[in-house]
PDB file of C-alpha atoms in Angstrom:
ATOM      1  CA  UNK R   1       0.000   0.000   0.000  1.00  0.00           C
ATOM      2  CA  UNK R   2       1.259   3.477  -0.832  1.00  0.00           C
ATOM      3  CA  UNK R   3       0.723   5.906   2.033  1.00  0.00           C
ATOM      4  CA  UNK R   4       1.557   9.495   2.961  1.00  0.00           C
ATOM      5  CA  UNK R   5       1.834  10.601   6.597  1.00  0.00           C
ATOM      6  CA  UNK R   6       1.415  14.370   6.964  1.00  0.00           C
ATOM      7  CA  UNK R   7       2.916  15.368  10.296  1.00  0.00           C
ATOM      8  CA  UNK R   8       5.213  12.351  10.595  1.00  0.00           C
ATOM      9  CA  UNK R   9       7.632  13.971  13.059  1.00  0.00           C
ATOM     10  CA  UNK R  10       5.026  14.346  15.822  1.00  0.00           C
ATOM     11  CA  UNK R  11       4.005  11.869  18.511  1.00  0.00           C
ATOM     12  CA  UNK R  12       1.150  10.183  16.635  1.00  0.00           C
ATOM     13  CA  UNK R  13       2.622  10.674  13.164  1.00  0.00           C
ATOM     14  CA  UNK R  14       5.985   9.111  13.995  1.00  0.00           C
ATOM     15  CA  UNK R  15       4.280   5.971  15.280  1.00  0.00           C
ATOM     16  CA  UNK R  16       2.027   5.784  12.214  1.00  0.00           C
ATOM     17  CA  UNK R  17       5.115   6.051  10.002  1.00  0.00           C
ATOM     18  CA  UNK R  18       6.850   3.252  11.901  1.00  0.00           C
ATOM     19  CA  UNK R  19       3.797   0.976  11.978  1.00  0.00           C
ATOM     20  CA  UNK R  20       3.234   1.361   8.222  1.00  0.00           C
ATOM     21  CA  UNK R  21       6.919   0.635   7.553  1.00  0.00           C
ATOM     22  CA  UNK R  22       6.719  -2.496   9.701  1.00  0.00           C
ATOM     23  CA  UNK R  23       3.893  -3.691   7.458  1.00  0.00           C
ATOM     24  CA  UNK R  24       6.099  -3.233   4.415  1.00  0.00           C
ATOM     25  CA  UNK R  25       3.964  -0.441   2.997  1.00  0.00           C
ATOM     26  CA  UNK R  26       5.432   2.205   0.716  1.00  0.00           C
ATOM     27  CA  UNK R  27       5.556   5.166   3.103  1.00  0.00           C
ATOM     28  CA  UNK R  28       6.373   8.848   2.645  1.00  0.00           C
ATOM     29  CA  UNK R  29       6.247  11.338   5.521  1.00  0.00           C
ATOM     30  CA  UNK R  30       6.253  15.114   5.980  1.00  0.00           C
ATOM     31  CA  UNK R  31       7.130  17.532   8.767  1.00  0.00           C
ATOM     32  CA  UNK R  32       6.564  21.226   9.359  1.00  0.00           C
ATOM     33  CA  UNK R  33       8.915  22.613  12.032  1.00  0.00           C
ATOM     34  CA  UNK R  34      10.548  19.519  13.543  1.00  0.00           C
ATOM     35  CA  UNK R  35      12.849  18.127  10.853  1.00  0.00           C
ATOM     36  CA  UNK R  36      13.614  14.408  10.892  1.00  0.00           C
ATOM     37  CA  UNK R  37      15.743  12.301   8.515  1.00  0.00           C
ATOM     38  CA  UNK R  38      13.886  11.148   5.423  1.00  0.00           C
ATOM     39  CA  UNK R  39      10.909  13.472   5.872  1.00  0.00           C
ATOM     40  CA  UNK R  40       9.792  16.192   3.443  1.00  0.00           C
ATOM     41  CA  UNK R  41       9.002  19.687   4.709  1.00  0.00           C
ATOM     42  CA  UNK R  42       5.392  20.648   4.015  1.00  0.00           C
ATOM     43  CA  UNK R  43       3.435  23.578   5.457  1.00  0.00           C
ATOM     44  CA  UNK R  44      -0.180  22.446   5.130  1.00  0.00           C
ATOM     45  CA  UNK R  45      -1.278  26.088   4.967  1.00  0.00           C
ATOM     46  CA  UNK R  46       0.307  26.218   1.486  1.00  0.00           C
ATOM     47  CA  UNK R  47      -2.482  24.714  -0.596  1.00  0.00           C
ATOM     48  CA  UNK R  48      -0.411  24.640  -3.791  1.00  0.00           C
ATOM     49  CA  UNK R  49       2.415  22.676  -2.144  1.00  0.00           C
ATOM     50  CA  UNK R  50      -0.047  20.259  -0.571  1.00  0.00           C
ATOM     51  CA  UNK R  51      -1.784  19.709  -3.911  1.00  0.00           C
ATOM     52  CA  UNK R  52       1.542  19.209  -5.716  1.00  0.00           C
ATOM     53  CA  UNK R  53       2.920  16.674  -3.241  1.00  0.00           C
ATOM     54  CA  UNK R  54      -0.239  14.578  -3.135  1.00  0.00           C
ATOM     55  CA  UNK R  55      -0.739  14.739  -6.903  1.00  0.00           C
ATOM     56  CA  UNK R  56       2.871  13.752  -7.585  1.00  0.00           C
ATOM     57  CA  UNK R  57       3.078  10.988  -4.968  1.00  0.00           C
ATOM     58  CA  UNK R  58      -0.395   9.497  -5.733  1.00  0.00           C
ATOM     59  CA  UNK R  59      -0.911   7.832  -2.332  1.00  0.00           C
ATOM     60  CA  UNK R  60      -3.727   5.372  -1.713  1.00  0.00           C
ATOM     61  CA  UNK R  61      -4.049   6.587   1.890  1.00  0.00           C
ATOM     62  CA  UNK R  62      -3.214   9.937   3.496  1.00  0.00           C
ATOM     63  CA  UNK R  63      -2.817  10.007   7.283  1.00  0.00           C
ATOM     64  CA  UNK R  64      -3.363  13.452   8.804  1.00  0.00           C
ATOM     65  CA  UNK R  65      -2.233  13.658  12.450  1.00  0.00           C
ATOM     66  CA  UNK R  66      -0.745  17.145  11.857  1.00  0.00           C
ATOM     67  CA  UNK R  67      -2.424  19.771  14.058  1.00  0.00           C
ATOM     68  CA  UNK R  68      -1.342  22.641  16.261  1.00  0.00           C
ATOM     69  CA  UNK R  69      -2.408  21.014  19.506  1.00  0.00           C
ATOM     70  CA  UNK R  70      -1.451  23.562  22.174  1.00  0.00           C
ATOM     71  CA  UNK R  71      -4.952  24.116  23.500  1.00  0.00           C
ATOM     72  CA  UNK R  72      -4.215  27.400  25.288  1.00  0.00           C
ATOM     73  CA  UNK R  73      -2.322  28.798  22.290  1.00  0.00           C
ATOM     74  CA  UNK R  74      -5.339  28.012  20.092  1.00  0.00           C
ATOM     75  CA  UNK R  75      -7.579  29.867  22.543  1.00  0.00           C
ATOM     76  CA  UNK R  76      -5.332  32.949  22.469  1.00  0.00           C
ATOM     77  CA  UNK R  77      -4.679  32.869  18.713  1.00  0.00           C
ATOM     78  CA  UNK R  78      -7.882  31.643  17.064  1.00  0.00           C
ATOM     79  CA  UNK R  79      -7.316  33.236  13.643  1.00  0.00           C
ATOM     80  CA  UNK R  80      -3.704  32.059  13.274  1.00  0.00           C
ATOM     81  CA  UNK R  81      -4.449  28.515  14.423  1.00  0.00           C
ATOM     82  CA  UNK R  82      -7.594  28.329  12.272  1.00  0.00           C
ATOM     83  CA  UNK R  83      -5.386  28.730   9.203  1.00  0.00           C
ATOM     84  CA  UNK R  84      -3.301  25.726  10.281  1.00  0.00           C
ATOM     85  CA  UNK R  85      -5.866  23.530  11.985  1.00  0.00           C
ATOM     86  CA  UNK R  86      -8.859  24.043   9.722  1.00  0.00           C
ATOM     87  CA  UNK R  87      -7.765  25.580   6.415  1.00  0.00           C
ATOM     88  CA  UNK R  88      -4.549  23.520   6.341  1.00  0.00           C
ATOM     89  CA  UNK R  89      -6.322  20.256   7.091  1.00  0.00           C
ATOM     90  CA  UNK R  90      -8.960  20.980   4.461  1.00  0.00           C
ATOM     91  CA  UNK R  91      -6.180  21.636   1.915  1.00  0.00           C
ATOM     92  CA  UNK R  92      -5.082  18.066   2.589  1.00  0.00           C
ATOM     93  CA  UNK R  93      -8.643  16.716   2.447  1.00  0.00           C
ATOM     94  CA  UNK R  94      -9.315  18.398  -0.906  1.00  0.00           C
ATOM     95  CA  UNK R  95      -6.083  17.141  -2.467  1.00  0.00           C
ATOM     96  CA  UNK R  96      -6.756  13.658  -1.092  1.00  0.00           C
ATOM     97  CA  UNK R  97     -10.180  13.646  -2.719  1.00  0.00           C
ATOM     98  CA  UNK R  98      -8.716  14.837  -6.015  1.00  0.00           C
ATOM     99  CA  UNK R  99      -6.424  11.790  -6.285  1.00  0.00           C
ATOM    100  CA  UNK R 100      -9.083   9.351  -5.044  1.00  0.00           C
ATOM    101  CA  UNK R 101      -7.183   8.447  -1.872  1.00  0.00           C
ATOM    102  CA  UNK R 102      -8.559   7.607   1.564  1.00  0.00           C
ATOM    103  CA  UNK R 103      -8.045  10.170   4.352  1.00  0.00           C
ATOM    104  CA  UNK R 104      -7.392   9.229   7.974  1.00  0.00           C
ATOM    105  CA  UNK R 105      -7.869  12.267  10.237  1.00  0.00           C
ATOM    106  CA  UNK R 106      -7.214  12.417  13.984  1.00  0.00           C
ATOM    107  CA  UNK R 107      -9.719  14.301  16.099  1.00  0.00           C
ATOM    108  CA  UNK R 108     -10.117  14.647  19.860  1.00  0.00           C
ATOM    109  CA  UNK R 109     -12.300  14.165  22.924  1.00  0.00           C
ATOM    110  CA  UNK R 110     -12.257  17.984  23.122  1.00  0.00           C
ATOM    111  CA  UNK R 111     -15.201  17.994  20.696  1.00  0.00           C
ATOM    112  CA  UNK R 112     -17.314  17.172  23.808  1.00  0.00           C
ATOM    113  CA  UNK R 113     -18.243  19.447  26.713  1.00  0.00           C
ATOM    114  CA  UNK R 114     -17.184  16.935  29.369  1.00  0.00           C
ATOM    115  CA  UNK R 115     -20.448  16.957  31.295  1.00  0.00           C
ATOM    116  CA  UNK R 116     -21.364  13.283  31.005  1.00  0.00           C
ATOM    117  CA  UNK R 117     -18.577  11.155  29.550  1.00  0.00           C
ATOM    118  CA  UNK R 118     -17.381   8.611  28.645  1.00  0.00           C
ATOM    119  CA  UNK R 119     -18.768   9.315  25.184  1.00  0.00           C
ATOM    120  CA  UNK R 120     -19.813   7.173  22.231  1.00  0.00           C
ATOM    121  CA  UNK R 121     -19.627   8.168  18.556  1.00  0.00           C
ATOM    122  CA  UNK R 122     -23.373   8.836  18.547  1.00  0.00           C
ATOM    123  CA  UNK R 123     -23.183  11.416  21.363  1.00  0.00           C
ATOM    124  CA  UNK R 124     -23.646  15.049  20.375  1.00  0.00           C
ATOM    125  CA  UNK R 125     -20.440  17.125  20.218  1.00  0.00           C
ATOM    126  CA  UNK R 126     -20.416  20.435  22.074  1.00  0.00           C
ATOM    127  CA  UNK R 127     -16.853  21.802  22.271  1.00  0.00           C
ATOM    128  CA  UNK R 128     -15.957  24.294  24.999  1.00  0.00           C
ATOM    129  CA  UNK R 129     -12.790  25.748  23.508  1.00  0.00           C
ATOM    130  CA  UNK R 130     -11.316  26.958  20.206  1.00  0.00           C
ATOM    131  CA  UNK R 131      -9.232  23.788  19.783  1.00  0.00           C
ATOM    132  CA  UNK R 132     -12.315  21.571  20.139  1.00  0.00           C
ATOM    133  CA  UNK R 133     -14.327  23.726  17.744  1.00  0.00           C
ATOM    134  CA  UNK R 134     -11.527  23.539  15.169  1.00  0.00           C
ATOM    135  CA  UNK R 135     -11.398  19.740  15.431  1.00  0.00           C
ATOM    136  CA  UNK R 136     -15.165  19.470  15.073  1.00  0.00           C
ATOM    137  CA  UNK R 137     -15.257  21.760  12.040  1.00  0.00           C
ATOM    138  CA  UNK R 138     -12.664  19.623  10.264  1.00  0.00           C
ATOM    139  CA  UNK R 139     -14.609  16.461  11.147  1.00  0.00           C
ATOM    140  CA  UNK R 140     -17.782  17.930   9.661  1.00  0.00           C
ATOM    141  CA  UNK R 141     -16.097  19.248   6.504  1.00  0.00           C
ATOM    142  CA  UNK R 142     -14.328  15.928   5.855  1.00  0.00           C
ATOM    143  CA  UNK R 143     -17.611  14.038   6.131  1.00  0.00           C
ATOM    144  CA  UNK R 144     -19.142  16.437   3.568  1.00  0.00           C
ATOM    145  CA  UNK R 145     -16.152  16.460   1.215  1.00  0.00           C
ATOM    146  CA  UNK R 146     -15.167  12.793   1.142  1.00  0.00           C
ATOM    147  CA  UNK R 147     -16.890   9.444   0.849  1.00  0.00           C
ATOM    148  CA  UNK R 148     -13.911   7.331   1.855  1.00  0.00           C
ATOM    149  CA  UNK R 149     -12.418   8.524   5.141  1.00  0.00           C
ATOM    150  CA  UNK R 150     -11.635   7.519   8.706  1.00  0.00           C
ATOM    151  CA  UNK R 151     -11.892   9.931  11.618  1.00  0.00           C
ATOM    152  CA  UNK R 152     -10.196   8.590  14.741  1.00  0.00           C
ATOM    153  CA  UNK R 153     -10.971  10.535  17.906  1.00  0.00           C
ATOM    154  CA  UNK R 154      -8.012  10.182  20.257  1.00  0.00           C
ATOM    155  CA  UNK R 155      -7.207  11.485  23.748  1.00  0.00           C
ATOM    156  CA  UNK R 156      -4.417  11.928  26.310  1.00  0.00           C
ATOM    157  CA  UNK R 157      -1.817  10.499  23.947  1.00  0.00           C
ATOM    158  CA  UNK R 158       1.504   9.335  25.367  1.00  0.00           C
ATOM    159  CA  UNK R 159       4.493   7.335  24.140  1.00  0.00           C
ATOM    160  CA  UNK R 160       8.075   7.669  23.015  1.00  0.00           C
ATOM    161  CA  UNK R 161       8.697  10.824  20.991  1.00  0.00           C
ATOM    162  CA  UNK R 162      11.765  12.804  20.013  1.00  0.00           C
ATOM    163  CA  UNK R 163      10.308  16.118  21.185  1.00  0.00           C
ATOM    164  CA  UNK R 164       9.430  14.768  24.659  1.00  0.00           C
ATOM    165  CA  UNK R 165       6.352  16.974  24.991  1.00  0.00           C
ATOM    166  CA  UNK R 166       3.645  14.554  26.093  1.00  0.00           C
ATOM    167  CA  UNK R 167       2.205  14.383  29.615  1.00  0.00           C
ATOM    168  CA  UNK R 168       3.861  11.120  30.639  1.00  0.00           C
ATOM    169  CA  UNK R 169       7.370  12.216  29.634  1.00  0.00           C
ATOM    170  CA  UNK R 170       6.885  15.530  31.441  1.00  0.00           C
ATOM    171  CA  UNK R 171       5.716  13.760  34.620  1.00  0.00           C
ATOM    172  CA  UNK R 172       8.728  11.415  34.535  1.00  0.00           C
ATOM    173  CA  UNK R 173      11.194  14.241  33.962  1.00  0.00           C
ATOM    174  CA  UNK R 174       9.687  16.461  36.669  1.00  0.00           C
ATOM    175  CA  UNK R 175       9.524  13.732  39.328  1.00  0.00           C
ATOM    176  CA  UNK R 176      13.064  12.545  38.557  1.00  0.00           C
ATOM    177  CA  UNK R 177      14.271  16.092  39.214  1.00  0.00           C
ATOM    178  CA  UNK R 178      12.275  16.294  42.466  1.00  0.00           C
ATOM    179  CA  UNK R 179      10.361  19.262  41.129  1.00  0.00           C
ATOM    180  CA  UNK R 180       6.755  20.042  41.997  1.00  0.00           C
ATOM    181  CA  UNK R 181       4.107  19.165  39.400  1.00  0.00           C
ATOM    182  CA  UNK R 182       0.482  20.128  39.942  1.00  0.00           C
ATOM    183  CA  UNK R 183      -1.945  17.753  38.246  1.00  0.00           C
ATOM    184  CA  UNK R 184      -5.733  18.170  38.042  1.00  0.00           C
ATOM    185  CA  UNK R 185      -7.799  15.534  39.802  1.00  0.00           C
ATOM    186  CA  UNK R 186     -11.084  16.649  38.232  1.00  0.00           C
ATOM    187  CA  UNK R 187     -10.146  16.080  34.557  1.00  0.00           C
ATOM    188  CA  UNK R 188     -11.237  12.588  33.529  1.00  0.00           C
ATOM    189  CA  UNK R 189     -10.194  10.994  30.257  1.00  0.00           C
ATOM    190  CA  UNK R 190      -8.838   7.978  28.395  1.00  0.00           C
ATOM    191  CA  UNK R 191      -5.011   7.763  28.298  1.00  0.00           C
ATOM    192  CA  UNK R 192      -3.919   6.347  24.939  1.00  0.00           C
ATOM    193  CA  UNK R 193      -0.624   4.879  23.772  1.00  0.00           C
ATOM    194  CA  UNK R 194       0.528   6.332  20.439  1.00  0.00           C
ATOM    195  CA  UNK R 195       1.712   2.896  19.259  1.00  0.00           C
ATOM    196  CA  UNK R 196      -1.832   1.578  19.645  1.00  0.00           C
ATOM    197  CA  UNK R 197      -3.390   4.498  17.761  1.00  0.00           C
ATOM    198  CA  UNK R 198      -1.114   3.656  14.833  1.00  0.00           C
ATOM    199  CA  UNK R 199      -1.907  -0.063  15.055  1.00  0.00           C
ATOM    200  CA  UNK R 200      -5.665   0.579  15.285  1.00  0.00           C
ATOM    201  CA  UNK R 201      -5.504   2.923  12.279  1.00  0.00           C
ATOM    202  CA  UNK R 202      -3.758   0.322  10.132  1.00  0.00           C
ATOM    203  CA  UNK R 203      -6.115  -2.455  11.232  1.00  0.00           C
ATOM    204  CA  UNK R 204      -9.137  -0.301  10.392  1.00  0.00           C
ATOM    205  CA  UNK R 205      -7.657   0.329   6.948  1.00  0.00           C
ATOM    206  CA  UNK R 206      -7.011  -3.362   6.417  1.00  0.00           C
ATOM    207  CA  UNK R 207     -10.664  -4.262   7.047  1.00  0.00           C
ATOM    208  CA  UNK R 208     -11.932  -1.406   4.852  1.00  0.00           C
ATOM    209  CA  UNK R 209     -13.583   0.500   7.701  1.00  0.00           C
ATOM    210  CA  UNK R 210     -15.023   3.955   7.056  1.00  0.00           C
ATOM    211  CA  UNK R 211     -16.433   6.753   9.170  1.00  0.00           C
ATOM    212  CA  UNK R 212     -15.932   7.804  12.790  1.00  0.00           C
ATOM    213  CA  UNK R 213     -14.215   5.683  15.448  1.00  0.00           C
ATOM    214  CA  UNK R 214     -13.304   6.484  19.035  1.00  0.00           C
ATOM    215  CA  UNK R 215      -9.737   5.215  19.326  1.00  0.00           C
ATOM    216  CA  UNK R 216      -8.505   5.371  22.921  1.00  0.00           C
ATOM    217  CA  UNK R 217      -7.098   3.170  25.666  1.00  0.00           C
ATOM    218  CA  UNK R 218      -9.535   1.034  27.651  1.00  0.00           C
ATOM    219  CA  UNK R 219      -8.951   2.823  30.985  1.00  0.00           C
ATOM    220  CA  UNK R 220     -10.805   5.931  32.109  1.00  0.00           C
ATOM    221  CA  UNK R 221      -9.279   7.917  34.998  1.00  0.00           C
ATOM    222  CA  UNK R 222      -8.432  11.382  36.192  1.00  0.00           C
ATOM    223  CA  UNK R 223      -5.107  13.039  35.380  1.00  0.00           C
ATOM    224  CA  UNK R 224      -3.812  12.741  38.933  1.00  0.00           C
ATOM    225  CA  UNK R 225      -4.525   8.991  38.956  1.00  0.00           C
ATOM    226  CA  UNK R 226      -2.773   8.753  35.591  1.00  0.00           C
ATOM    227  CA  UNK R 227       0.285  10.554  36.982  1.00  0.00           C
ATOM    228  CA  UNK R 228       0.328   8.213  39.999  1.00  0.00           C
ATOM    229  CA  UNK R 229       0.330   5.211  37.623  1.00  0.00           C
ATOM    230  CA  UNK R 230       3.273   6.754  35.743  1.00  0.00           C
ATOM    231  CA  UNK R 231       5.188   7.146  39.020  1.00  0.00           C
ATOM    232  CA  UNK R 232       4.336   3.591  40.070  1.00  0.00           C
ATOM    233  CA  UNK R 233       5.424   1.964  36.798  1.00  0.00           C
ATOM    234  CA  UNK R 234       8.666   3.967  36.628  1.00  0.00           C
ATOM    235  CA  UNK R 235       9.474   3.646  40.342  1.00  0.00           C
ATOM    236  CA  UNK R 236       9.363   7.377  41.101  1.00  0.00           C
ATOM    237  CA  UNK R 237       8.609   9.185  44.357  1.00  0.00           C
ATOM    238  CA  UNK R 238       5.306  11.079  44.451  1.00  0.00           C
ATOM    239  CA  UNK R 239       6.091  13.637  47.191  1.00  0.00           C
ATOM    240  CA  UNK R 240       6.198  16.479  44.631  1.00  0.00           C
ATOM    241  CA  UNK R 241       3.112  15.297  42.720  1.00  0.00           C
ATOM    242  CA  UNK R 242       0.287  17.541  43.895  1.00  0.00           C
ATOM    243  CA  UNK R 243      -3.428  17.005  43.141  1.00  0.00           C
ATOM    244  CA  UNK R 244      -5.291  20.227  42.354  1.00  0.00           C
ATOM    245  CA  UNK R 245      -8.581  21.303  40.820  1.00  0.00           C
ATOM    246  CA  UNK R 246      -8.568  22.581  37.241  1.00  0.00           C
ATOM    247  CA  UNK R 247      -9.805  25.983  38.431  1.00  0.00           C
ATOM    248  CA  UNK R 248      -6.566  26.391  40.427  1.00  0.00           C
ATOM    249  CA  UNK R 249      -4.407  26.084  37.298  1.00  0.00           C
ATOM    250  CA  UNK R 250      -5.795  29.222  35.624  1.00  0.00           C
ATOM    251  CA  UNK R 251      -5.564  27.650  32.179  1.00  0.00           C
ATOM    252  CA  UNK R 252      -6.586  29.920  29.319  1.00  0.00           C
ATOM    253  CA  UNK R 253      -8.817  27.416  27.502  1.00  0.00           C
ATOM    254  CA  UNK R 254     -11.711  25.673  29.270  1.00  0.00           C
ATOM    255  CA  UNK R 255     -11.225  21.900  29.509  1.00  0.00           C
ATOM    256  CA  UNK R 256     -13.924  19.234  29.269  1.00  0.00           C
ATOM    257  CA  UNK R 257     -13.802  17.650  32.733  1.00  0.00           C
ATOM    258  CA  UNK R 258     -15.793  14.407  32.695  1.00  0.00           C
ATOM    259  CA  UNK R 259     -14.675  13.111  29.336  1.00  0.00           C
ATOM    260  CA  UNK R 260     -13.242   9.795  28.233  1.00  0.00           C
ATOM    261  CA  UNK R 261     -14.472   7.795  25.275  1.00  0.00           C
ATOM    262  CA  UNK R 262     -16.060   4.407  24.704  1.00  0.00           C
ATOM    263  CA  UNK R 263     -14.597   2.320  21.898  1.00  0.00           C
ATOM    264  CA  UNK R 264     -17.310  -0.335  21.499  1.00  0.00           C
ATOM    265  CA  UNK R 265     -17.531   0.317  17.762  1.00  0.00           C
ATOM    266  CA  UNK R 266     -13.803  -0.183  17.268  1.00  0.00           C
ATOM    267  CA  UNK R 267     -13.884  -3.377  19.335  1.00  0.00           C
ATOM    268  CA  UNK R 268     -16.836  -4.728  17.345  1.00  0.00           C
ATOM    269  CA  UNK R 269     -15.044  -3.928  14.070  1.00  0.00           C
ATOM    270  CA  UNK R 270     -11.624  -5.322  14.998  1.00  0.00           C
ATOM    271  CA  UNK R 271     -12.310  -7.645  17.970  1.00  0.00           C
ATOM    272  CA  UNK R 272      -9.363  -5.846  19.592  1.00  0.00           C
ATOM    273  CA  UNK R 273      -8.823  -3.103  22.167  1.00  0.00           C
ATOM    274  CA  UNK R 274      -6.112  -0.532  22.724  1.00  0.00           C
ATOM    275  CA  UNK R 275      -4.045  -1.145  25.851  1.00  0.00           C
ATOM    276  CA  UNK R 276      -4.789   0.131  29.321  1.00  0.00           C
ATOM    277  CA  UNK R 277      -2.419   2.444  31.169  1.00  0.00           C
ATOM    278  CA  UNK R 278      -0.219  -0.069  33.031  1.00  0.00           C
ATOM    279  CA  UNK R 279       0.316  -2.223  29.921  1.00  0.00           C
ATOM    280  CA  UNK R 280       0.994   0.851  27.801  1.00  0.00           C
ATOM    281  CA  UNK R 281       3.456   2.400  30.242  1.00  0.00           C
ATOM    282  CA  UNK R 282       5.230  -0.949  30.723  1.00  0.00           C
ATOM    283  CA  UNK R 283       5.887  -1.384  26.998  1.00  0.00           C
ATOM    284  CA  UNK R 284       9.653  -1.524  26.357  1.00  0.00           C
ATOM    285  CA  UNK R 285      11.147   1.279  24.287  1.00  0.00           C
ATOM    286  CA  UNK R 286      11.172   0.527  20.582  1.00  0.00           C
ATOM    287  CA  UNK R 287       8.059  -1.716  20.634  1.00  0.00           C
TER     288      UNK R 287
END
């Protein structure tokens, strides 16, 4: 299979790239700011460049994990991030349609208001913040523009990554340095291993699945509990790990609090689940 991964230097994208390569697929990847060997630079806001690359490479599948995912930055800079997160993604969707390829887009639990999770695919989205509204708009436009697509809603993604930005790596680094880290105990969600998102995506492709799938780990917990699990698995002291309420953190963007997602549809389609937190955290590097 010939595939293109747009945003292949990020956490999710790098694992998609690796998982496709392990399957022996013909894989090409792009990056924007974080250069990596073998990847092509592509700003998705440049519609002409996007169109040219996809037209020339003629992929059968385009994975689109690229997104500016700093939630507070999106809240403070809605116009700038709209150009990347909505216009840029739709540039990719349009070019994908033009070559008759399948698009796999990665959305978020932030499309929900967090009042009564965990959520199913049939539950009504109601995003609280700019980031969530941008994700939802792309979801809706893709479903109007394309017939053959996958939208995978993901959440609380962790795993090995070169940039070291995800929650788990930050918790490990902070606790190892005996520094204080304040973690909300009222934000509930579904921690998800990046490796498993990539594996689920490829399995869904292999069975010809289409449409919307919640694609998260099987556990649902609050962020403080998640951080405690990280400390437990990695043998770290928790004296500097402080539980707080979200309101104490003064975050710019409102967060959905009682979130989490149910993946019954994915399980019924694949007869397989993404790993829970302890199994995911215990995975050796490189697997």
